[in-house]
Coordinates of C-alpha atoms and ligand atoms in Angstrom, one line a residue:
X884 CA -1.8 -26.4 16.5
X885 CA -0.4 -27.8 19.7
X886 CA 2.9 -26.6 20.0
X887 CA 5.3 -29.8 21.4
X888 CA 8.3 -29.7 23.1
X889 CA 9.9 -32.4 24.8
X890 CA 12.2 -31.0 27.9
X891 CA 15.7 -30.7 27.7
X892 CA 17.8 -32.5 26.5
X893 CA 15.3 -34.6 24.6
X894 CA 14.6 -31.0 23.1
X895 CA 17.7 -28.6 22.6
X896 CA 16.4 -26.1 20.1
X897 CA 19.7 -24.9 19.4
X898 CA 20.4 -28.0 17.3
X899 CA 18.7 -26.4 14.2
X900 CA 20.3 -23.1 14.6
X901 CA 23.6 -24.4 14.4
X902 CA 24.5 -23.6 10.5
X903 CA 23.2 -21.6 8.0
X904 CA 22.2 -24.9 6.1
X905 CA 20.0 -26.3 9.2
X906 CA 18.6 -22.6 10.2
X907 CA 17.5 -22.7 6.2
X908 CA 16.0 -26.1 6.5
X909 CA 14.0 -25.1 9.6
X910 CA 13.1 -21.6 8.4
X911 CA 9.2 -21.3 8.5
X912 CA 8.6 -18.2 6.4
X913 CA 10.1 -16.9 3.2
X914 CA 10.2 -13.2 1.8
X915 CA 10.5 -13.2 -1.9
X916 CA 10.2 -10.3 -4.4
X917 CA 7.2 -11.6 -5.4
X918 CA 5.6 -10.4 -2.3
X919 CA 6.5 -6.4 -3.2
X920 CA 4.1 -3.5 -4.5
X921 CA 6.1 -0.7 -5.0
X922 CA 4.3 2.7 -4.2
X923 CA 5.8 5.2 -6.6
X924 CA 5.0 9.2 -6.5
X925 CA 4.4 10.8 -10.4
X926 CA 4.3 14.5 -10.4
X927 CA 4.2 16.8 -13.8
X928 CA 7.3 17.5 -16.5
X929 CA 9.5 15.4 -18.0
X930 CA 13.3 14.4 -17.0
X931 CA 12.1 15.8 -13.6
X932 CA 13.2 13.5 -10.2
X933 CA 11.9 15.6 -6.7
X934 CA 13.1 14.0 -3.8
X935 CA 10.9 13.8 -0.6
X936 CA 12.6 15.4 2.3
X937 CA 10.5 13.4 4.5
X938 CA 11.9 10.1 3.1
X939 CA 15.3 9.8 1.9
X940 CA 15.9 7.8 -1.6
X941 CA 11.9 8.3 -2.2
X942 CA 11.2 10.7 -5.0
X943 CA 8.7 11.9 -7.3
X944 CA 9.3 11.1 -10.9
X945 CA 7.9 12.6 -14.2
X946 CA 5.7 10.3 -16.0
X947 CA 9.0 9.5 -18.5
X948 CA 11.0 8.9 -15.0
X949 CA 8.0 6.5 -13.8
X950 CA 7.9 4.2 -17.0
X951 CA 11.7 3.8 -16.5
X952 CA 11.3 3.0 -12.4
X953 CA 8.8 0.3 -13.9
X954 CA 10.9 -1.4 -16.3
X955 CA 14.0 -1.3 -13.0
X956 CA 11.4 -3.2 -11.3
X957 CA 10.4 -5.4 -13.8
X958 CA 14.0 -6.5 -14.2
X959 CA 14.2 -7.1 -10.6
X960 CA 10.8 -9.4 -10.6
X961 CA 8.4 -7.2 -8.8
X962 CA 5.4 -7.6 -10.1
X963 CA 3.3 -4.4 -9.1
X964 CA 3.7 -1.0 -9.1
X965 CA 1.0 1.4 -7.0
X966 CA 0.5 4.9 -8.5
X967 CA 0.2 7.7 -6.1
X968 CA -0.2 11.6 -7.9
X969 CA 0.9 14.8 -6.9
X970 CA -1.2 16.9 -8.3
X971 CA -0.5 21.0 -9.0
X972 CA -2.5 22.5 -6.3
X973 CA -4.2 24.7 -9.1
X974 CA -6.2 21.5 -10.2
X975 CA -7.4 20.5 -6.9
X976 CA -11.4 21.7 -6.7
X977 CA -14.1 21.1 -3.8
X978 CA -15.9 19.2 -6.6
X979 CA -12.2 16.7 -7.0
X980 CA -12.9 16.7 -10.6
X981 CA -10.1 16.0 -11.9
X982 CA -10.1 13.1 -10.2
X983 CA -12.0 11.3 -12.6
X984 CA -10.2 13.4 -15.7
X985 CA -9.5 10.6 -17.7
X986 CA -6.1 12.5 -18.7
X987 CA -4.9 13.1 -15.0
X988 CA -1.3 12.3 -14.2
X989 CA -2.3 9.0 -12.8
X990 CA -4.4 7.7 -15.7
X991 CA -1.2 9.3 -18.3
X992 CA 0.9 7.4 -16.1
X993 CA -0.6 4.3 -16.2
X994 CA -1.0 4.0 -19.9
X995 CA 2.4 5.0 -20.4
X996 CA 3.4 2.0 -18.2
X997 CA 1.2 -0.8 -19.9
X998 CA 2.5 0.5 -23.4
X999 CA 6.2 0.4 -22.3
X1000 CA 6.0 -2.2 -19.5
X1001 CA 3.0 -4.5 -20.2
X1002 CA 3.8 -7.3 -17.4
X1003 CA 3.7 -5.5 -15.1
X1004 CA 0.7 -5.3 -13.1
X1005 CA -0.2 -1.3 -12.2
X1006 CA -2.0 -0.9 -9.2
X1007 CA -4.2 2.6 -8.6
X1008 CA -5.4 4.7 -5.3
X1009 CA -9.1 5.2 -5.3
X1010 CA -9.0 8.2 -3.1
X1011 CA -10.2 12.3 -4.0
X1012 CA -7.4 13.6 -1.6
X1013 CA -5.5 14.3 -4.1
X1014 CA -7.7 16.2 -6.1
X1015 CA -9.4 17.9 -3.1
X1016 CA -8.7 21.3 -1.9
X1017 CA -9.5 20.4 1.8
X1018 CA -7.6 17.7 1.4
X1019 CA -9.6 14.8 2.3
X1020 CA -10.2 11.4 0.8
X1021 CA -14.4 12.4 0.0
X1022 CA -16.4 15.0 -0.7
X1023 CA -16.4 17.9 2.1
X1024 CA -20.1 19.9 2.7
X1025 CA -20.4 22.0 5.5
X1026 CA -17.4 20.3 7.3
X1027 CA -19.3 17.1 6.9
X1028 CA -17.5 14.3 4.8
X1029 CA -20.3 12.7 2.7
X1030 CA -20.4 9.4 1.8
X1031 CA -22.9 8.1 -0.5
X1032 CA -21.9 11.0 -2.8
X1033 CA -18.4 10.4 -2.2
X1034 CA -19.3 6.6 -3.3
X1035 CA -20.3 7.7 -6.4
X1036 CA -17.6 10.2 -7.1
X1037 CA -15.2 7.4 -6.4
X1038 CA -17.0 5.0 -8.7
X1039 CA -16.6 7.5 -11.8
X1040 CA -12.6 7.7 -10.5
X1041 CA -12.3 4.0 -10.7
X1042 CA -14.0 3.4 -14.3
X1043 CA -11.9 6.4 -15.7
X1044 CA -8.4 4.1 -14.2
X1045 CA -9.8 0.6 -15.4
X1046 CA -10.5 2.5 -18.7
X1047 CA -6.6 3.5 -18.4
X1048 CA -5.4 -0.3 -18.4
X1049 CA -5.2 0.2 -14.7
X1050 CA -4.6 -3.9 -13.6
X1051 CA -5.9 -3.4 -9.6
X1052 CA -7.5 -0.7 -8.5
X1053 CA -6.7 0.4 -5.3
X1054 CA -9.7 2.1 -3.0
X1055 CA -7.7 3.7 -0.1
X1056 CA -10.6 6.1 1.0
X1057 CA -12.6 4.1 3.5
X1058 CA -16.2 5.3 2.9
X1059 CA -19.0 2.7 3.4
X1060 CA -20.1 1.1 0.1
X1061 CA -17.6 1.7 -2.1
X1062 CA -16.8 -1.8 -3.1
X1063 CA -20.1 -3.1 -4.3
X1064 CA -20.4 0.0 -6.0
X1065 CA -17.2 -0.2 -7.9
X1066 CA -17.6 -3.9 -8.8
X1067 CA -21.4 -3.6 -10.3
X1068 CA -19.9 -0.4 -12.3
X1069 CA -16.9 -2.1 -13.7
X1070 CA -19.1 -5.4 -14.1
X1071 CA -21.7 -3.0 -16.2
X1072 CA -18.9 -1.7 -18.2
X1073 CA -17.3 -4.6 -19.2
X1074 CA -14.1 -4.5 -17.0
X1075 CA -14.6 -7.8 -15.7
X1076 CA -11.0 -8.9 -15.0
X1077 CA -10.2 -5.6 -13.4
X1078 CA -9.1 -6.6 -9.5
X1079 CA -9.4 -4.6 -6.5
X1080 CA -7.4 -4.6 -3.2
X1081 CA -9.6 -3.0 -0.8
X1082 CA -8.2 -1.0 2.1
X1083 CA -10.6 -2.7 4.5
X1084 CA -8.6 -2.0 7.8
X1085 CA -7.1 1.2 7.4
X1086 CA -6.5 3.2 10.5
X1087 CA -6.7 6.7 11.7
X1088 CA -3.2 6.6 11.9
X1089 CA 0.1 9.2 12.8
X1090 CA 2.2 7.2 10.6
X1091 CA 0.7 8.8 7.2
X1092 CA 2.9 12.2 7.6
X1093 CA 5.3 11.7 4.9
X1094 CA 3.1 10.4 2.7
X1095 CA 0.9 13.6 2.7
X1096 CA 4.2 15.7 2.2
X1097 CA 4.5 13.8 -0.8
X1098 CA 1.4 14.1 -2.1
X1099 CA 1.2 17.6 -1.2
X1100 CA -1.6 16.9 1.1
X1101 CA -0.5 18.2 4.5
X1102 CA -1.3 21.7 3.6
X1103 CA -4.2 21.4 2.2
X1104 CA -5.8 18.7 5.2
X1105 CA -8.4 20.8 7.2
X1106 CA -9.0 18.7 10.3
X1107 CA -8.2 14.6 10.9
X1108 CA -9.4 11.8 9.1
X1109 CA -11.0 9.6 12.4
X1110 CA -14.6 9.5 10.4
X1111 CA -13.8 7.4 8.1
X1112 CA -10.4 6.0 8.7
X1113 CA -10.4 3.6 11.9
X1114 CA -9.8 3.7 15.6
X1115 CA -6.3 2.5 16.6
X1116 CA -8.0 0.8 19.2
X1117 CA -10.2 -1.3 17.1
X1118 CA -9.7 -5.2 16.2
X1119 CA -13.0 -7.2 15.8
X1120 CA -13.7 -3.7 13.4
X1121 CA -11.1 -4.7 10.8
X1122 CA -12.8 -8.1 10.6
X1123 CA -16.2 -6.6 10.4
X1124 CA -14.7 -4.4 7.7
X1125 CA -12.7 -7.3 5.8
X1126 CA -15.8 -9.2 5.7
X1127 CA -18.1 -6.9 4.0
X1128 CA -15.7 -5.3 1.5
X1129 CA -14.9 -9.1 0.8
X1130 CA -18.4 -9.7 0.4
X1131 CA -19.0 -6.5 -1.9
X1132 CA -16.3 -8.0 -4.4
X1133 CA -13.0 -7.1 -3.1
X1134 CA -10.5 -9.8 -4.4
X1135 CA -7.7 -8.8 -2.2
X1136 CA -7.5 -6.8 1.4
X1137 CA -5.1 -4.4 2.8
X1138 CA -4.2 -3.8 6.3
X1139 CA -3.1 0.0 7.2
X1140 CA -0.7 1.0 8.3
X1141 CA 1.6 -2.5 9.0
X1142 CA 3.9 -2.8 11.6
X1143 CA 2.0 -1.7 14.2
X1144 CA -0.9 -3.6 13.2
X1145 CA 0.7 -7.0 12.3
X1146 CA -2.0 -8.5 15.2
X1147 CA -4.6 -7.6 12.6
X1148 CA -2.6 -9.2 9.5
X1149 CA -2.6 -12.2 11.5
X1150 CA -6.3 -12.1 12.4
X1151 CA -7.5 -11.4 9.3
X1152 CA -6.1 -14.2 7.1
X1153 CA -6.6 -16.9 10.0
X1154 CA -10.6 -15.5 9.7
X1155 CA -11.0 -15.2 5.6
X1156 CA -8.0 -17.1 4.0
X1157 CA -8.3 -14.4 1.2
X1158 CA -4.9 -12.7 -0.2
X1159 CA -3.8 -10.2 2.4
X1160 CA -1.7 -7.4 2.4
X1161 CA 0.2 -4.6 4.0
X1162 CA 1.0 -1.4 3.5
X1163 CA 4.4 -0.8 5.4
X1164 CA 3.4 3.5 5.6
X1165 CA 6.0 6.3 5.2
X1166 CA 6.0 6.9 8.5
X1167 CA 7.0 3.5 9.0
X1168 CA 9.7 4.0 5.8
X1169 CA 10.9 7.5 7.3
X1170 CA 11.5 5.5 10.6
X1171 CA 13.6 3.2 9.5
X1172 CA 15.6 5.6 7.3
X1173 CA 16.2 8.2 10.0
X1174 CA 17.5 5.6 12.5
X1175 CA 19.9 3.8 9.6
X1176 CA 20.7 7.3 8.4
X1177 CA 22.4 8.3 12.1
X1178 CA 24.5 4.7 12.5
X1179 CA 21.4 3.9 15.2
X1180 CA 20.3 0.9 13.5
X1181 CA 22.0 -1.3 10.5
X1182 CA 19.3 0.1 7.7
X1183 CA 19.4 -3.1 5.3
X1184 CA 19.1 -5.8 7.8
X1185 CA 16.2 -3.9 9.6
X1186 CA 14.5 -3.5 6.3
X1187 CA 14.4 -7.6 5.7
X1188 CA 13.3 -8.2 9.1
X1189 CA 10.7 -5.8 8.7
X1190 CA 9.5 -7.5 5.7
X1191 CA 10.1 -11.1 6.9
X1192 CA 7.5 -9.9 9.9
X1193 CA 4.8 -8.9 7.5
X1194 CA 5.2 -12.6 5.7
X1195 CA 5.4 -14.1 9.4
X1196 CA 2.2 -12.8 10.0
X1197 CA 0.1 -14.2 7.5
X1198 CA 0.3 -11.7 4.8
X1199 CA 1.2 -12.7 1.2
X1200 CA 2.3 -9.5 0.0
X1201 CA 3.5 -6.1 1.3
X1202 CA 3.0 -2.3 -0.1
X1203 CA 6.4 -0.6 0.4
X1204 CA 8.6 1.9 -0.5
X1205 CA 11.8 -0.5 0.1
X1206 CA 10.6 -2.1 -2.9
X1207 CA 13.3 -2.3 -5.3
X1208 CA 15.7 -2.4 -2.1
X1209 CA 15.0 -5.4 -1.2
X1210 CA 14.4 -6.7 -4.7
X1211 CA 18.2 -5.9 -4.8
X1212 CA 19.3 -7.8 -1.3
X1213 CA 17.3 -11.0 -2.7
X1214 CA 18.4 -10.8 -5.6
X1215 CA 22.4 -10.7 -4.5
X1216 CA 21.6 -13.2 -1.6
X1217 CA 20.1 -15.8 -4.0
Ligands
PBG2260 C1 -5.0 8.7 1.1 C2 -3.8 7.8 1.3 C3 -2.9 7.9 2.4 C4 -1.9 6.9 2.2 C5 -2.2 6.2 1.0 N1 -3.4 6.7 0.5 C6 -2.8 8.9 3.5 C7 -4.0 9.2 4.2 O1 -5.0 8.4 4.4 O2 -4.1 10.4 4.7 C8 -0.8 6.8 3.1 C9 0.4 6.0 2.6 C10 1.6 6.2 3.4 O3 1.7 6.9 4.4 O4 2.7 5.7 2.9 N2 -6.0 8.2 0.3

């Protein structure tokens, strides 16, 4: 594109920002609630709602708490919820084998949504941090994270959640391989329809914290994530990345974490076209909700912008925990 702009005052650009009704006319993005994955914690129990000290209005819910968060958001239109467990730290093993238990919170959760709330779509994390007792997202041996074993370990993870009704499975783990592994296995197995959204880019990032409070990761995390995760530094990378994972069968990519990153959003569906999306992190969510919580910032209106960004930049949905939120402002503003 050529951008044109004729000097003033052939061109005053404050004609079009004059009213609401020209600003809407002129408006180049939209944010809708179709756009939202909402990442929802499950722990253990029933009737039990844990809230996340780390990020205010985020909780963990009991599998009976989760179906009802599903239908809320299927009555507010957001089509996908994302899983995340929090496991009792007496399950987590070296070996992550309960990660592929096929009656694990996660896969209990997510046939307990599709029999109570079949629309809508339930989205997974392929990932054995959860399950592992050093805390990281593969296999550990000798301080070394392995990969090709990790690959398979994940593959058996991501049958087990396609055999659970699981709609998009969700590889957040960032070990080489792992897509064209997952496709030929659900392809051999006859879940042909089963989608994943890779986490091509995802970064080596700060903004994670929360997150691993609420997954009762932080603990159990013996040194940093920078072998596998990427290098803040690194742009060409992600493309490198989106490409191959694309190429290995991914339907959909994720960028991680999103509003630093938005330069790599944009990059990334300029270069490939193919549905792109963000994962707005807890740090990110914490941020936001720490400022708004002290009168530093006016929470809701920060929250849209944020969301409008992600859109501006090219991607067509976003991963956050502001979910039902902004379901809500949409919804009154309509
Ligand atoms: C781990 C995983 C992480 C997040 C999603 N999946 C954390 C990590 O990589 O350590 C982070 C999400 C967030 O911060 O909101 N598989």
């Amino acid at each position: 594109m050529h951008p044109f702009a004729a000097p003033s005052p052939a061109s005053r650009f404050r004609r079009l920002r004059r009213t609401p009704a020209l600003r809407a006319l002129a408006e180049e993005t939209s944010l809708s609630v179709n756009d939202l994955i909402w990442p929802v914690f499950v722990r253990d129990g029933s009737g039990v709602r844990d809230p996340i000290a780390s990020m205010p209005g985020v909780n963990r819910l009991s599998i009976d708490l989760v179906v009802q968060a599903a239908e809320q958001a299927a009555n507010l239109g957001i089509p996908a919820l994302c899983l995340f467990p929090y496991t009792d730290p007496a399950l987590k093993t070296a070996g992550c084998e309960e990660a592929w238990n096929p009656n694990n919170l996660a896969n209990k959760a997510i046939r307990a949504i599709k029999a109570a709330v079949p629309d809508i779509a339930v989205m997974t994390d392929v990932a054995l941090d959860p399950y592992n007792a050093n805390g990281h997202d593969g296999l550990v041996r000798d301080g070394i994270i392995l990969n090709d074993e990790s690959v398979e370990a994940l593959v058996r993870m991501a049958l087990v959640q396609a055999e659970a009704g699981a709609d998009i499975l969700g590889p957040s783990d960032m070990m080489d391989g792992r897509i064209g592994a997952m496709r030929q296995a659900l392809e051999a197995a006859g879940h042909k329809d089963v989608a994943i959204l890779s986490y091509a880019a995802k970064y080596a990032s700060a903004f994670y914290g929360p997150f691993r409070d609420a997954v009762g990761a932080s603990g159990a995390l013996k040194g940093d994530k920078k072998t596998y995760q990427m290098n803040p530094a690194n742009s060409d990378e992600a493309l490198r990345l989106v490409a191959r994972d694309l190429e290995e069968g991914a339907d959909m990519v994720m960028i991680k974490p999103g509003m630093p990153y938005l330069d790599i959003c944009r990059r990334v569906k300029d270069a490939f076209g193919a549905p792109t999306y963000a994962y707005q992190v807890s740090g990110e969510y914490a941020m936001i909700k720490a400022a708004a919580e002290r009168g530093w910032i006016d929470g809701e209106r920060v929250m849209m912008e944020s969301l409008m960004a992600f859109r501006r930049a090219g991607c067509d949905g976003v991963l956050t925990y502001f979910a039902p939120e902004v379901a809500r402002v949409l919804q009154r503003n309509r």
